[in-house]
Short mmCIF file of C-alpha atoms in Angstrom, two decimals:
data_model
loop_
_atom_site.label_atom_id
_atom_site.label_comp_id
_atom_site.label_asym_id
_atom_site.label_seq_id
_atom_site.Cartn_x
_atom_site.Cartn_y
_atom_site.Cartn_z
CA MET A 587 -28.09 -52.62 -14.29
CA LYS A 588 -26.41 -48.76 -16.00
CA LYS A 589 -29.72 -46.99 -17.33
CA ILE A 590 -33.36 -46.34 -16.05
CA THR A 591 -36.49 -45.90 -18.59
CA GLY A 592 -40.23 -44.57 -17.58
CA ARG A 593 -41.14 -47.69 -17.70
CA PHE A 594 -38.96 -49.61 -14.67
CA LEU A 595 -39.14 -45.54 -12.71
CA LYS A 596 -42.43 -46.56 -12.12
CA THR A 597 -42.17 -50.40 -10.76
CA ILE A 598 -39.46 -48.22 -8.43
CA ILE A 599 -41.56 -45.59 -7.45
CA LYS A 600 -44.27 -48.52 -6.83
CA LYS A 601 -41.31 -50.78 -5.30
CA ALA A 602 -40.39 -47.88 -2.80
CA THR A 603 -44.13 -46.49 -1.95
CA GLU A 604 -45.05 -50.22 -0.88
CA ASN A 605 -42.01 -50.87 1.11
CA LEU A 606 -42.74 -47.29 3.00
CA LEU A 607 -46.49 -49.01 3.43
CA LYS A 608 -45.38 -51.90 5.13
CA HIS A 609 -43.19 -50.21 7.79
CA LYS A 610 -45.97 -47.00 8.07
CA ASP A 611 -46.92 -48.12 11.88
CA GLU A 612 -42.95 -48.40 13.28
CA ILE A 613 -42.47 -45.05 11.58
CA ASN A 614 -46.35 -42.90 13.51
CA ALA A 615 -44.76 -44.33 16.80
CA LEU A 616 -41.59 -42.63 16.63
CA ASN A 617 -42.85 -39.40 18.27
CA VAL A 618 -41.28 -36.90 19.72
CA PHE A 619 -44.33 -36.65 22.41
CA PRO A 620 -44.54 -39.90 24.08
CA VAL A 621 -48.68 -39.23 22.44
CA PRO A 622 -50.65 -41.35 20.27
CA ASP A 623 -50.18 -38.95 18.00
CA GLY A 624 -47.65 -39.60 15.21
CA ASP A 625 -48.61 -39.15 11.77
CA THR A 626 -45.03 -39.05 10.22
CA GLY A 627 -45.57 -43.04 8.51
CA SER A 628 -49.36 -41.92 6.88
CA ASN A 629 -48.48 -38.80 5.54
CA MET A 630 -45.59 -39.80 3.77
CA SER A 631 -47.41 -43.40 2.94
CA SER A 632 -50.52 -40.84 1.39
CA THR A 633 -47.94 -38.78 -0.95
CA MET A 634 -46.78 -42.05 -1.84
CA LEU A 635 -49.93 -43.14 -2.50
CA GLU A 636 -50.97 -40.45 -4.85
CA ALA A 637 -48.21 -40.34 -6.57
CA CYS A 638 -48.41 -44.49 -7.58
CA LYS A 639 -52.27 -43.05 -8.21
CA TYR A 640 -51.30 -40.55 -11.11
CA ILE A 641 -48.48 -43.10 -12.38
CA ASP A 642 -51.41 -45.47 -12.77
CA ASN A 643 -53.43 -42.56 -14.90
CA THR A 644 -50.04 -41.93 -17.19
CA ASP A 645 -50.11 -44.53 -20.54
CA SER A 646 -46.91 -43.04 -21.71
CA GLU A 647 -43.52 -44.73 -21.11
CA ASN A 648 -41.57 -42.01 -21.40
CA LEU A 649 -39.54 -40.70 -18.66
CA THR A 650 -40.16 -37.01 -19.00
CA GLU A 651 -44.04 -38.09 -18.47
CA VAL A 652 -43.56 -40.34 -15.78
CA TRP A 653 -41.49 -38.45 -13.67
CA ARG A 654 -44.44 -35.30 -14.90
CA ALA A 655 -47.06 -38.13 -12.84
CA ILE A 656 -44.50 -38.65 -10.05
CA LYS A 657 -43.87 -35.06 -8.68
CA GLU A 658 -47.44 -33.91 -9.22
CA GLY A 659 -49.63 -36.59 -8.09
CA ALA A 660 -46.76 -36.39 -4.84
CA LEU A 661 -47.52 -32.71 -4.20
CA MET A 662 -51.28 -33.34 -4.59
CA GLY A 663 -51.40 -36.20 -2.04
CA ALA A 664 -48.95 -34.12 -0.02
CA ARG A 665 -50.46 -34.33 4.21
CA GLY A 666 -48.17 -32.66 7.14
CA ASN A 667 -44.66 -31.25 7.20
CA SER A 668 -42.88 -34.09 5.95
CA GLY A 669 -45.54 -35.71 2.79
CA VAL A 670 -44.05 -31.41 1.73
CA ILE A 671 -40.80 -32.39 1.47
CA LEU A 672 -40.83 -35.87 0.46
CA SER A 673 -42.76 -34.27 -2.70
CA GLN A 674 -40.23 -31.10 -2.54
CA ILE A 675 -37.24 -34.59 -2.63
CA LEU A 676 -39.33 -35.67 -5.74
CA ARG A 677 -40.04 -33.10 -7.94
CA GLY A 678 -35.81 -31.92 -7.67
CA MET A 679 -35.07 -35.60 -8.97
CA ALA A 680 -37.48 -35.25 -11.73
CA ASP A 681 -36.37 -31.77 -13.15
CA ALA A 682 -32.78 -32.41 -13.62
CA SER A 683 -33.87 -36.50 -14.87
CA PRO A 684 -32.39 -36.73 -18.17
CA GLU A 685 -35.09 -36.44 -20.95
CA ASP A 686 -34.42 -40.63 -22.22
CA PHE A 687 -33.08 -42.69 -19.75
CA ILE A 688 -31.37 -42.48 -15.82
CA THR A 689 -28.01 -43.19 -15.81
CA PRO A 690 -25.56 -43.79 -12.00
CA ARG A 691 -23.84 -40.42 -12.53
CA ASP A 692 -27.42 -38.81 -14.11
CA VAL A 693 -28.72 -39.86 -9.82
CA VAL A 694 -26.09 -37.74 -8.37
CA ARG A 695 -27.00 -34.45 -9.24
CA MET A 696 -30.57 -36.06 -9.71
CA ILE A 697 -30.15 -35.59 -5.72
CA SER A 698 -28.06 -32.42 -5.45
CA ASN A 699 -30.96 -30.38 -6.80
CA ALA A 700 -33.76 -32.57 -4.41
CA ARG A 701 -31.42 -31.28 -1.14
CA LYS A 702 -31.85 -27.69 -3.60
CA ILE A 703 -35.73 -27.36 -3.56
CA ALA A 704 -36.23 -29.38 -0.79
CA TYR A 705 -34.51 -27.05 1.18
CA SER A 706 -36.38 -24.31 -0.30
CA ALA A 707 -39.49 -25.05 0.93
CA VAL A 708 -38.78 -24.82 4.09
CA MET A 709 -38.51 -21.70 5.73
CA ARG A 710 -36.20 -22.52 8.88
CA PRO A 711 -34.91 -26.27 8.22
CA VAL A 712 -33.54 -28.24 11.11
CA GLU A 713 -31.29 -30.24 11.38
CA GLY A 714 -31.91 -33.85 12.06
CA THR A 715 -34.98 -35.15 9.70
CA MET A 716 -35.01 -35.85 6.48
CA LEU A 717 -32.69 -32.71 4.67
CA THR A 718 -30.03 -33.90 6.53
CA VAL A 719 -30.77 -36.74 4.43
CA ILE A 720 -30.54 -35.54 1.39
CA ARG A 721 -27.95 -33.08 1.91
CA GLU A 722 -25.45 -36.10 3.84
CA LEU A 723 -25.93 -37.91 0.72
CA ASP A 724 -25.56 -34.69 -1.61
CA GLU A 725 -22.30 -34.04 -0.07
CA LYS A 726 -21.07 -37.24 -0.10
CA LEU A 727 -22.66 -38.41 -3.58
CA LYS A 728 -20.42 -36.02 -4.40
CA ASN A 729 -16.37 -38.13 -4.56
CA LYS A 730 -17.94 -41.33 -5.49
CA SER A 731 -18.36 -42.56 -8.53
CA PHE A 732 -20.47 -46.12 -9.26
CA GLU A 733 -20.91 -48.37 -12.84
CA THR A 734 -24.50 -49.97 -11.99
CA PHE A 735 -27.38 -48.99 -9.93
CA GLU A 736 -26.83 -52.06 -7.78
CA GLU A 737 -23.65 -50.52 -6.29
CA LEU A 738 -25.43 -47.14 -6.16
CA PHE A 739 -28.82 -48.31 -4.13
CA ASP A 740 -26.47 -51.05 -2.57
CA TRP A 741 -24.45 -47.49 -0.78
CA ILE A 742 -26.82 -45.27 -0.58
CA VAL A 743 -29.08 -47.24 1.37
CA GLU A 744 -25.85 -47.89 4.48
CA THR A 745 -25.22 -44.01 3.83
CA VAL A 746 -29.39 -43.17 5.17
CA LYS A 747 -28.95 -45.70 7.37
CA ASP A 748 -26.20 -43.96 9.14
CA THR A 749 -27.25 -40.47 9.11
CA VAL A 750 -30.31 -42.13 10.46
CA SER A 751 -28.28 -43.32 13.04
CA LYS A 752 -27.03 -39.91 14.31
CA THR A 753 -30.42 -38.23 13.92
CA PRO A 754 -30.55 -38.10 17.62
CA ARG A 755 -26.98 -36.50 18.03
CA MET A 756 -28.41 -34.05 15.75
CA LEU A 757 -31.88 -32.63 17.22
CA PRO A 758 -31.99 -32.95 21.28
CA LYS A 759 -35.44 -33.99 20.93
CA LEU A 760 -35.21 -37.00 19.05
CA LYS A 761 -32.05 -37.15 21.93
CA GLU A 762 -34.59 -36.81 25.32
CA ALA A 763 -37.44 -38.68 23.99
CA GLY A 764 -34.61 -41.40 22.57
CA VAL A 765 -36.00 -41.65 19.30
CA VAL A 766 -34.68 -41.60 16.00
CA ASP A 767 -36.37 -38.60 13.19
CA ALA A 768 -39.47 -40.43 12.01
CA GLY A 769 -39.05 -38.73 8.39
CA ALA A 770 -35.77 -39.62 7.88
CA LYS A 771 -36.36 -43.22 8.23
CA GLY A 772 -39.69 -42.95 5.76
CA LEU A 773 -37.08 -42.09 3.56
CA TYR A 774 -34.79 -44.61 4.31
CA TYR A 775 -37.65 -47.34 3.52
CA ILE A 776 -38.19 -45.33 0.18
CA PHE A 777 -34.00 -46.24 -0.50
CA GLU A 778 -34.36 -49.48 0.06
CA GLY A 779 -37.31 -50.66 -1.74
CA MET A 780 -36.02 -48.24 -4.74
CA ARG A 781 -32.97 -51.02 -4.22
CA ASP A 782 -35.37 -53.79 -4.04
CA ALA A 783 -36.44 -53.05 -7.09
CA ILE A 784 -33.43 -52.55 -7.96
CA LYS A 785 -32.29 -55.69 -7.35
CA GLY A 786 -34.73 -57.76 -9.15
CA ASP A 787 -37.97 -57.54 -6.51
CA ILE A 788 -40.61 -55.78 -8.75
CA GLU A 789 -43.85 -58.17 -7.35
CA VAL A 790 -46.02 -55.10 -5.75
CA ASN A 791 -48.76 -55.50 -4.43
CA LEU A 792 -50.88 -52.27 -2.85
CA GLU A 793 -53.91 -53.30 -3.38
CA GLN A 794 -54.59 -54.38 0.15
CA VAL A 795 -53.97 -50.74 1.60
CA GLU A 796 -57.20 -48.65 1.31
CA GLN A 797 -57.30 -45.55 1.99
CA ALA A 798 -60.38 -43.04 1.98
CA SER A 799 -59.16 -39.50 0.72
CA VAL A 800 -60.49 -35.90 3.16
CA GLU A 801 -62.75 -36.11 0.39
CA GLU A 802 -64.02 -38.99 0.81
CA LEU A 803 -65.25 -38.36 4.30
CA GLN A 804 -66.74 -34.88 3.76
CA LYS A 805 -69.39 -36.47 1.49
CA MET A 806 -72.43 -36.51 2.74
CA ALA A 807 -75.28 -37.69 1.57
CA LEU A 808 -78.71 -34.38 0.90
CA GLU A 809 -80.81 -34.19 3.54
CA GLU A 810 -83.67 -33.19 3.87
CA ILE A 811 -84.16 -29.30 5.10
CA THR A 812 -86.79 -29.96 8.92
CA ASN A 813 -85.52 -26.25 8.89
CA GLN A 814 -85.25 -23.26 6.44
CA TYR A 815 -83.71 -20.21 8.30
CA CYS A 816 -80.37 -20.37 9.26
CA THR A 817 -80.27 -17.91 12.25
CA GLU A 818 -77.92 -15.68 12.99
CA VAL A 819 -77.65 -12.63 16.03
CA ALA A 820 -75.22 -10.93 17.81
CA VAL A 821 -76.25 -9.60 20.88
CA ARG A 822 -74.67 -7.05 23.18
CA ARG A 823 -76.49 -8.32 27.59
CA ASN A 824 -77.61 -5.69 29.20
CA ARG A 825 -78.19 -8.49 32.66
CA VAL A 826 -76.31 -11.77 33.92
CA PHE A 827 -78.30 -14.90 32.14
CA GLU A 828 -77.89 -18.75 32.56
CA LYS A 829 -76.48 -20.18 29.34
CA SER A 830 -78.13 -23.30 29.50
CA GLU A 831 -81.63 -21.13 29.83
CA LEU A 832 -81.15 -19.51 26.13
CA GLU A 833 -79.96 -23.19 25.01
CA HIS A 834 -83.05 -24.99 25.55
CA PHE A 835 -85.52 -21.81 24.18
CA LEU A 836 -82.60 -22.47 20.80
CA ASN A 837 -82.47 -26.17 20.62
CA GLU A 838 -86.73 -26.84 21.45
CA ILE A 839 -87.21 -24.62 17.67
CA GLY A 840 -84.43 -25.63 16.05
CA ASP A 841 -81.75 -27.74 15.74
CA SER A 842 -77.92 -26.81 14.61
CA VAL A 843 -76.94 -24.70 18.12
CA VAL A 844 -74.04 -22.99 18.66
CA LEU A 845 -73.62 -20.49 21.14
CA VAL A 846 -70.57 -18.76 22.07
CA GLU A 847 -69.85 -15.75 24.43
CA GLN A 848 -66.97 -12.88 25.16
CA ASP A 849 -67.07 -10.20 27.34
CA ASP A 850 -70.89 -8.68 26.97
CA LEU A 851 -71.39 -9.72 24.13
CA PHE A 852 -72.80 -13.01 22.39
CA ARG A 853 -73.77 -14.54 18.88
CA LEU A 854 -75.47 -17.93 18.46
CA HIS A 855 -76.18 -19.97 15.27
CA VAL A 856 -79.46 -22.29 14.80
CA HIS A 857 -81.64 -23.58 11.82
CA THR A 858 -84.91 -23.03 12.51
CA ASN A 859 -88.43 -22.13 11.19
CA HIS A 860 -89.07 -19.66 13.49
CA PRO A 861 -86.26 -17.19 12.91
CA GLY A 862 -89.45 -14.24 14.70
CA GLN A 863 -89.07 -15.91 17.74
CA VAL A 864 -85.55 -15.96 18.38
CA LEU A 865 -85.39 -12.59 17.72
CA GLU A 866 -87.68 -11.99 20.08
CA LYS A 867 -85.92 -14.53 22.72
CA VAL A 868 -82.64 -12.55 21.96
CA LEU A 869 -84.35 -8.90 22.69
CA GLU A 870 -84.44 -10.08 26.90
CA PHE A 871 -81.43 -10.03 27.57
CA GLY A 872 -79.81 -7.04 25.27
CA GLU A 873 -79.36 -5.56 22.08
CA ILE A 874 -78.87 -7.37 19.41
CA VAL A 875 -75.83 -5.71 17.28
CA LYS A 876 -75.96 -7.77 14.66
CA VAL A 877 -78.68 -10.08 12.26
CA LYS A 878 -78.36 -12.76 9.51
CA ILE A 879 -81.12 -14.59 8.76
CA ASP A 880 -80.11 -16.98 5.38
CA ASN A 881 -82.47 -19.00 4.12
CA MET A 882 -81.60 -23.20 3.25
CA LYS A 883 -84.19 -23.76 0.94
CA LEU A 884 -83.33 -21.36 -2.02
CA GLN A 885 -79.65 -20.89 -1.57
CA HIS A 886 -79.43 -24.69 -2.33
CA GLU A 887 -81.36 -24.21 -5.12
CA HIS A 888 -79.81 -21.06 -6.33
CA ILE A 889 -76.05 -23.06 -5.77
CA ILE A 890 -77.41 -26.28 -7.51
CA SER A 891 -78.18 -23.85 -10.79
CA ALA A 892 -75.40 -21.04 -10.03
CA GLN A 893 -72.18 -20.78 -8.43
CA ILE A 894 -71.91 -18.29 -6.28
CA GLU A 895 -69.31 -16.01 -6.06
CA LYS A 896 -68.73 -13.48 -2.46
CA GLU A 897 -65.97 -11.25 -1.35
CA VAL A 898 -64.70 -13.06 1.83
CA GLY A 899 -64.31 -17.35 2.77
CA VAL A 900 -63.11 -19.52 5.52
CA VAL A 901 -61.57 -23.22 5.45
CA ALA A 902 -60.01 -24.34 8.84
CA VAL A 903 -59.21 -27.18 9.20
CA SER A 904 -60.98 -29.44 12.58
CA PRO A 905 -59.42 -32.35 14.34
CA GLY A 906 -63.27 -33.02 15.05
CA ARG A 907 -67.10 -33.59 14.35
CA GLY A 908 -67.94 -31.56 17.24
CA ILE A 909 -65.35 -29.15 16.52
CA SER A 910 -66.00 -28.62 12.25
CA GLU A 911 -70.16 -27.65 13.82
CA ILE A 912 -69.08 -25.09 15.84
CA LEU A 913 -66.39 -23.78 13.82
CA LYS A 914 -68.96 -23.56 10.97
CA GLY A 915 -71.84 -21.62 13.33
CA LEU A 916 -68.80 -19.34 14.05
CA GLY A 917 -68.46 -18.58 10.08
CA VAL A 918 -66.55 -20.80 8.09
CA ASP A 919 -67.99 -22.24 5.06
CA VAL A 920 -65.65 -24.79 4.28
CA VAL A 921 -64.42 -27.78 7.78
CA VAL A 922 -61.26 -30.11 5.98
CA PRO A 923 -61.74 -32.74 9.01
CA GLY A 924 -57.93 -33.87 9.82
CA GLY A 925 -55.75 -33.06 12.28
CA GLN A 926 -52.34 -34.16 13.72
CA THR A 927 -52.96 -38.48 12.85
CA MET A 928 -54.65 -37.19 9.50
CA ASN A 929 -52.95 -34.35 7.98
CA PRO A 930 -55.46 -33.05 4.65
CA SER A 931 -53.62 -33.11 1.66
CA PHE A 932 -52.62 -30.41 -0.52
CA ALA A 933 -56.00 -31.13 -3.12
CA ASP A 934 -57.41 -31.27 0.02
CA LEU A 935 -56.97 -27.30 0.91
CA LYS A 936 -57.23 -26.88 -2.24
CA THR A 937 -59.90 -28.13 -2.99
CA ALA A 938 -61.79 -26.74 0.10
CA VAL A 939 -60.86 -23.05 -1.00
CA GLU A 940 -62.45 -23.50 -4.07
CA GLN A 941 -65.45 -24.77 -2.94
CA THR A 942 -66.12 -20.78 -1.05
CA HIS A 943 -66.95 -19.19 -4.07
CA ALA A 944 -64.55 -16.72 -2.57
CA LYS A 945 -62.91 -13.23 -3.67
CA VAL A 946 -60.79 -13.63 -0.80
CA VAL A 947 -60.48 -17.07 1.70
CA PHE A 948 -58.63 -16.71 5.18
CA LEU A 949 -57.42 -20.51 5.81
CA PHE A 950 -56.39 -22.03 8.87
CA PRO A 951 -54.79 -24.99 9.06
CA ASN A 952 -54.97 -25.48 13.00
CA ASN A 953 -51.96 -27.59 13.17
CA ALA A 954 -47.72 -26.95 12.25
CA ASN A 955 -47.62 -29.97 10.19
CA VAL A 956 -50.26 -28.32 7.72
CA LEU A 957 -49.22 -24.38 7.98
CA LEU A 958 -46.64 -25.62 4.97
CA THR A 959 -48.87 -27.63 2.48
CA ALA A 960 -51.92 -24.68 3.63
CA LYS A 961 -49.18 -21.62 2.19
CA GLN A 962 -48.56 -23.78 -0.84
CA VAL A 963 -52.11 -23.62 -2.00
CA ALA A 964 -51.96 -20.20 -1.58
CA GLU A 965 -49.07 -19.36 -3.78
CA THR A 966 -50.33 -21.71 -6.04
CA ILE A 967 -53.63 -20.63 -6.67
CA ASP A 968 -53.92 -17.04 -8.78
CA ASP A 969 -57.75 -16.85 -9.34
CA ARG A 970 -58.54 -15.65 -5.94
CA GLU A 971 -56.56 -14.31 -2.76
CA VAL A 972 -55.55 -16.79 -0.39
CA ILE A 973 -54.44 -15.71 3.43
CA VAL A 974 -52.95 -18.22 5.67
CA ILE A 975 -53.31 -17.27 9.17
CA PRO A 976 -51.27 -19.18 10.85
CA THR A 977 -52.70 -21.25 13.19
CA SER A 978 -51.25 -23.86 14.96
CA TYR A 979 -54.16 -25.36 17.31
CA VAL A 980 -57.53 -24.98 16.52
CA GLN A 981 -58.41 -23.18 20.45
CA GLU A 982 -56.64 -20.40 18.48
CA CYS A 983 -59.54 -20.80 15.16
CA VAL A 984 -62.63 -20.22 17.95
CA ALA A 985 -61.05 -17.66 19.00
CA ALA A 986 -60.18 -15.78 15.79
CA MET A 987 -63.98 -16.22 14.24
CA ILE A 988 -65.77 -15.41 17.48
CA GLU A 989 -64.24 -12.09 16.06
CA TYR A 990 -65.60 -12.74 12.74
CA ASP A 991 -67.11 -10.16 10.46
CA PRO A 992 -67.40 -10.77 6.47
CA ASP A 993 -68.40 -6.97 5.89
CA GLU A 994 -65.23 -6.23 7.48
CA GLU A 995 -62.31 -5.72 4.85
CA PRO A 996 -60.04 -8.21 4.48
CA SER A 997 -56.68 -6.58 6.08
CA ASP A 998 -58.73 -5.64 9.22
CA LEU A 999 -59.83 -9.12 9.48
CA VAL A 1000 -56.57 -9.75 9.24
CA LYS A 1001 -55.38 -7.47 12.38
CA ARG A 1002 -58.47 -8.64 14.80
CA PHE A 1003 -57.89 -12.23 13.83
CA GLU A 1004 -54.08 -11.76 14.69
CA GLU A 1005 -55.22 -9.51 17.53
CA ALA A 1006 -57.65 -12.35 18.79
CA ILE A 1007 -55.30 -15.52 18.46
CA ASN A 1008 -51.94 -13.61 20.54
CA GLN A 1009 -54.51 -13.36 23.41
CA CYS A 1010 -55.47 -16.71 24.18
CA VAL A 1011 -54.20 -19.63 25.30
CA PRO A 1012 -54.48 -22.41 23.97
CA ILE A 1013 -54.01 -25.38 26.58
CA SER A 1014 -53.51 -29.64 25.42
CA ILE A 1015 -53.90 -32.49 27.57
CA THR A 1016 -53.93 -36.02 27.01
CA LYS A 1017 -51.93 -38.62 28.49
CA ALA A 1018 -48.03 -40.97 28.05
CA VAL A 1019 -48.61 -43.95 26.73
CA ARG A 1020 -44.43 -44.74 27.19
CA ASP A 1021 -41.73 -43.78 29.56
CA SER A 1022 -40.23 -41.37 28.20
CA LYS A 1023 -37.76 -37.75 28.93
CA TYR A 1024 -38.16 -34.47 27.73
CA GLY A 1025 -35.55 -32.08 28.63
CA ARG A 1026 -35.15 -32.90 32.80
CA LYS A 1027 -38.39 -33.72 32.92
CA ARG A 1028 -39.21 -37.52 33.19
CA ILE A 1029 -42.53 -38.06 32.29
CA LYS A 1030 -44.38 -42.02 33.49
CA LYS A 1031 -46.81 -43.72 31.29
CA GLY A 1032 -50.37 -42.61 31.28
CA GLU A 1033 -49.22 -39.47 33.15
CA TYR A 1034 -51.94 -36.74 31.95
CA LEU A 1035 -49.40 -34.31 29.67
CA VAL A 1036 -51.10 -30.58 30.05
CA PHE A 1037 -49.37 -28.55 26.97
CA VAL A 1038 -49.37 -24.63 26.39
CA LYS A 1039 -49.32 -24.38 22.83
CA LYS A 1040 -46.47 -26.79 22.27
CA GLU A 1041 -44.86 -26.36 25.36
CA LEU A 1042 -45.22 -29.89 28.17
CA ALA A 1043 -46.35 -27.16 30.65
CA ALA A 1044 -46.72 -29.84 33.65
CA HIS A 1045 -46.98 -33.40 33.70
CA GLY A 1046 -48.71 -35.88 36.58
CA PHE A 1047 -50.92 -38.21 37.11
CA ASP A 1048 -53.20 -35.80 39.00
CA LEU A 1049 -54.41 -34.35 36.57
CA THR A 1050 -56.24 -31.91 38.91
CA LYS A 1051 -52.90 -30.65 39.81
CA ALA A 1052 -51.73 -30.01 36.58
CA LEU A 1053 -53.80 -27.56 34.77
CA LYS A 1054 -53.95 -25.99 38.16
CA ALA A 1055 -50.41 -25.21 38.11
CA VAL A 1056 -50.17 -24.21 34.42
CA LEU A 1057 -53.78 -22.15 35.10
CA GLU A 1058 -51.65 -20.23 37.95
CA LYS A 1059 -48.91 -19.69 35.75
CA GLU A 1060 -51.05 -18.75 32.71
CA ASN A 1061 -53.05 -16.25 35.24
CA ALA A 1062 -56.47 -17.38 35.37
CA ARG A 1063 -57.57 -15.13 37.80
CA GLU A 1064 -57.49 -11.98 35.20
CA LYS A 1065 -58.57 -14.70 32.26
CA GLU A 1066 -62.98 -14.19 31.68
CA ILE A 1067 -63.54 -17.51 30.35
CA LEU A 1068 -62.66 -21.32 29.99
CA THR A 1069 -63.62 -22.91 27.18
CA VAL A 1070 -63.55 -26.79 27.04
CA PHE A 1071 -63.51 -28.81 23.89
CA LEU A 1072 -64.44 -32.74 24.72
CA GLY A 1073 -62.30 -35.49 22.84
CA ASP A 1074 -63.37 -38.35 22.12
CA ASN A 1075 -61.98 -40.24 25.53
CA TYR A 1076 -62.95 -38.41 27.22
CA ARG A 1077 -64.17 -39.74 31.01
CA LYS A 1078 -66.79 -38.24 32.93
CA SER A 1079 -65.09 -38.41 36.00
CA GLU A 1080 -62.43 -36.07 33.96
CA LEU A 1081 -64.26 -33.41 33.34
CA GLU A 1082 -66.46 -33.31 37.23
CA SER A 1083 -62.17 -32.66 38.35
CA ILE A 1084 -61.92 -29.68 35.99
CA GLN A 1085 -65.52 -28.35 36.23
CA LYS A 1086 -64.64 -28.51 40.51
CA LEU A 1087 -61.61 -26.82 40.25
CA ILE A 1088 -62.77 -24.16 38.32
CA GLY A 1089 -65.79 -23.92 40.52
CA GLU A 1090 -63.14 -24.05 44.01
CA GLU A 1091 -60.21 -21.75 42.45
CA PHE A 1092 -61.28 -19.87 39.10
CA PRO A 1093 -64.70 -18.80 40.15
CA ASN A 1094 -63.85 -15.34 37.80
CA LEU A 1095 -63.62 -17.73 34.89
CA ASP A 1096 -66.92 -18.69 32.41
CA LEU A 1097 -66.88 -22.43 32.21
CA GLU A 1098 -68.28 -23.18 28.67
CA ILE A 1099 -67.95 -26.60 27.57
CA HIS A 1100 -68.61 -28.20 23.98
CA GLU A 1101 -68.92 -31.76 22.67
CA GLY A 1102 -65.36 -31.25 20.30
CA GLU A 1103 -65.00 -35.14 19.55
CA GLN A 1104 -62.02 -34.82 18.71
CA PRO A 1105 -58.81 -38.08 18.60
CA HIS A 1106 -55.99 -38.21 20.82
CA TYR A 1107 -56.71 -34.98 23.20
CA PRO A 1108 -59.70 -35.80 25.61
CA PHE A 1109 -59.33 -32.08 26.44
CA LEU A 1110 -58.87 -29.38 24.48
CA ILE A 1111 -59.10 -26.11 26.16
CA LEU A 1112 -59.24 -22.36 24.89
CA LEU A 1113 -58.44 -19.54 27.53
CA GLN A 1114 -59.80 -16.22 27.43
#
């Protein structure tokens, strides 16, 4: 084969996608930490599947039109850093492609441009990743010449395989974990699938792959509004009171109850038919600082008839349904389901931003793997200002939203958000799923892993001992509030041990417990 047409390019991309999907779980398992939250395979698969969907929606077999479908679909389906970088590799190849057909000589130029575009998309490129694969391909191809695509792709697959095997030497954390880079391995399977198509294996079956989009997860049947008034109150308390007393009252007269405390302020959210009773009740505990009551029935009717435009809106990514409700109660307009194993795509975030109908939108990615996608959304949307607050952990978003006031100037809100994020300590607790090594630490399967941000701060089979060590290191005796978000796999005995630890060793901390329902992490903790 000496040339590739638009028609055959469709087959090549689909075959590459099929091969990637076959190895998705393997790629997900190539995780640096022994934690069951690998997502690179899923993210890269989402990117390629959306490209295939756009291909299927394109009747044209013109090479330029096919490339346009591929790069647009890949960007819309891109999830996480790996998905975004992959979309940029495809974009680089597309932009450097000829208009009529591709020859082996053209691929050299296309790979070179893919390297340029992919590296420019990452603020701090890291070697030992899929970026290294495309860089080494570019460097080594410049001294090569191939007559046929069979020869070219045999060479590409072997070269990429060799580069993947060397990634642990380039990135110490890969060597310590005993794994190769997941993104690099995913790129290998993509090139391998391309080679298979070029060598005659053109049967492709993607129908067995079922993947629900974030939009589908967000769809909810319209329900009758039983509690008409959305009531939000901020109160400066003048006496100590049992939080459970107020929660019990709010649950009796309404639903969707959220109650958050910080210093001498507390903020509540409830849907009720009796907002006046809520105001009378909170006056027993202090002075009302701010109140907001919305008639949800009128709001619903207004939204149906016309789109509302407001000054400021907030979009946040949430890993669990319980956390989503808390974020909504704090003022988040649109919550996008997603987390470590299900990063929202470019399209998911873009749609959410548009749904706010706001002139200025704050976007909280709440995961380092979503940050790049969020920034691309902000750069792409030009009909409103999108401000990305670079949160890597949902606990940071909760801390920031406690400070949220939609009537403040956006520039002042940014300062308040940044201050709240800098002062909080996000702690994540999970369990090791395999024996591993991290730095000089040897980790055994079944041990508790306690992370402060991205650093493994403590580990061991004794949860209380590990958490205590971390809290002492983070000066918890000088803090005021410890908020615990319960994951969908927490155990009651574990929670009781945490409650006992705080009660005995850190009595200065007000302990708040919420159902977070996040996967993989039985406990997400916010120390303030």
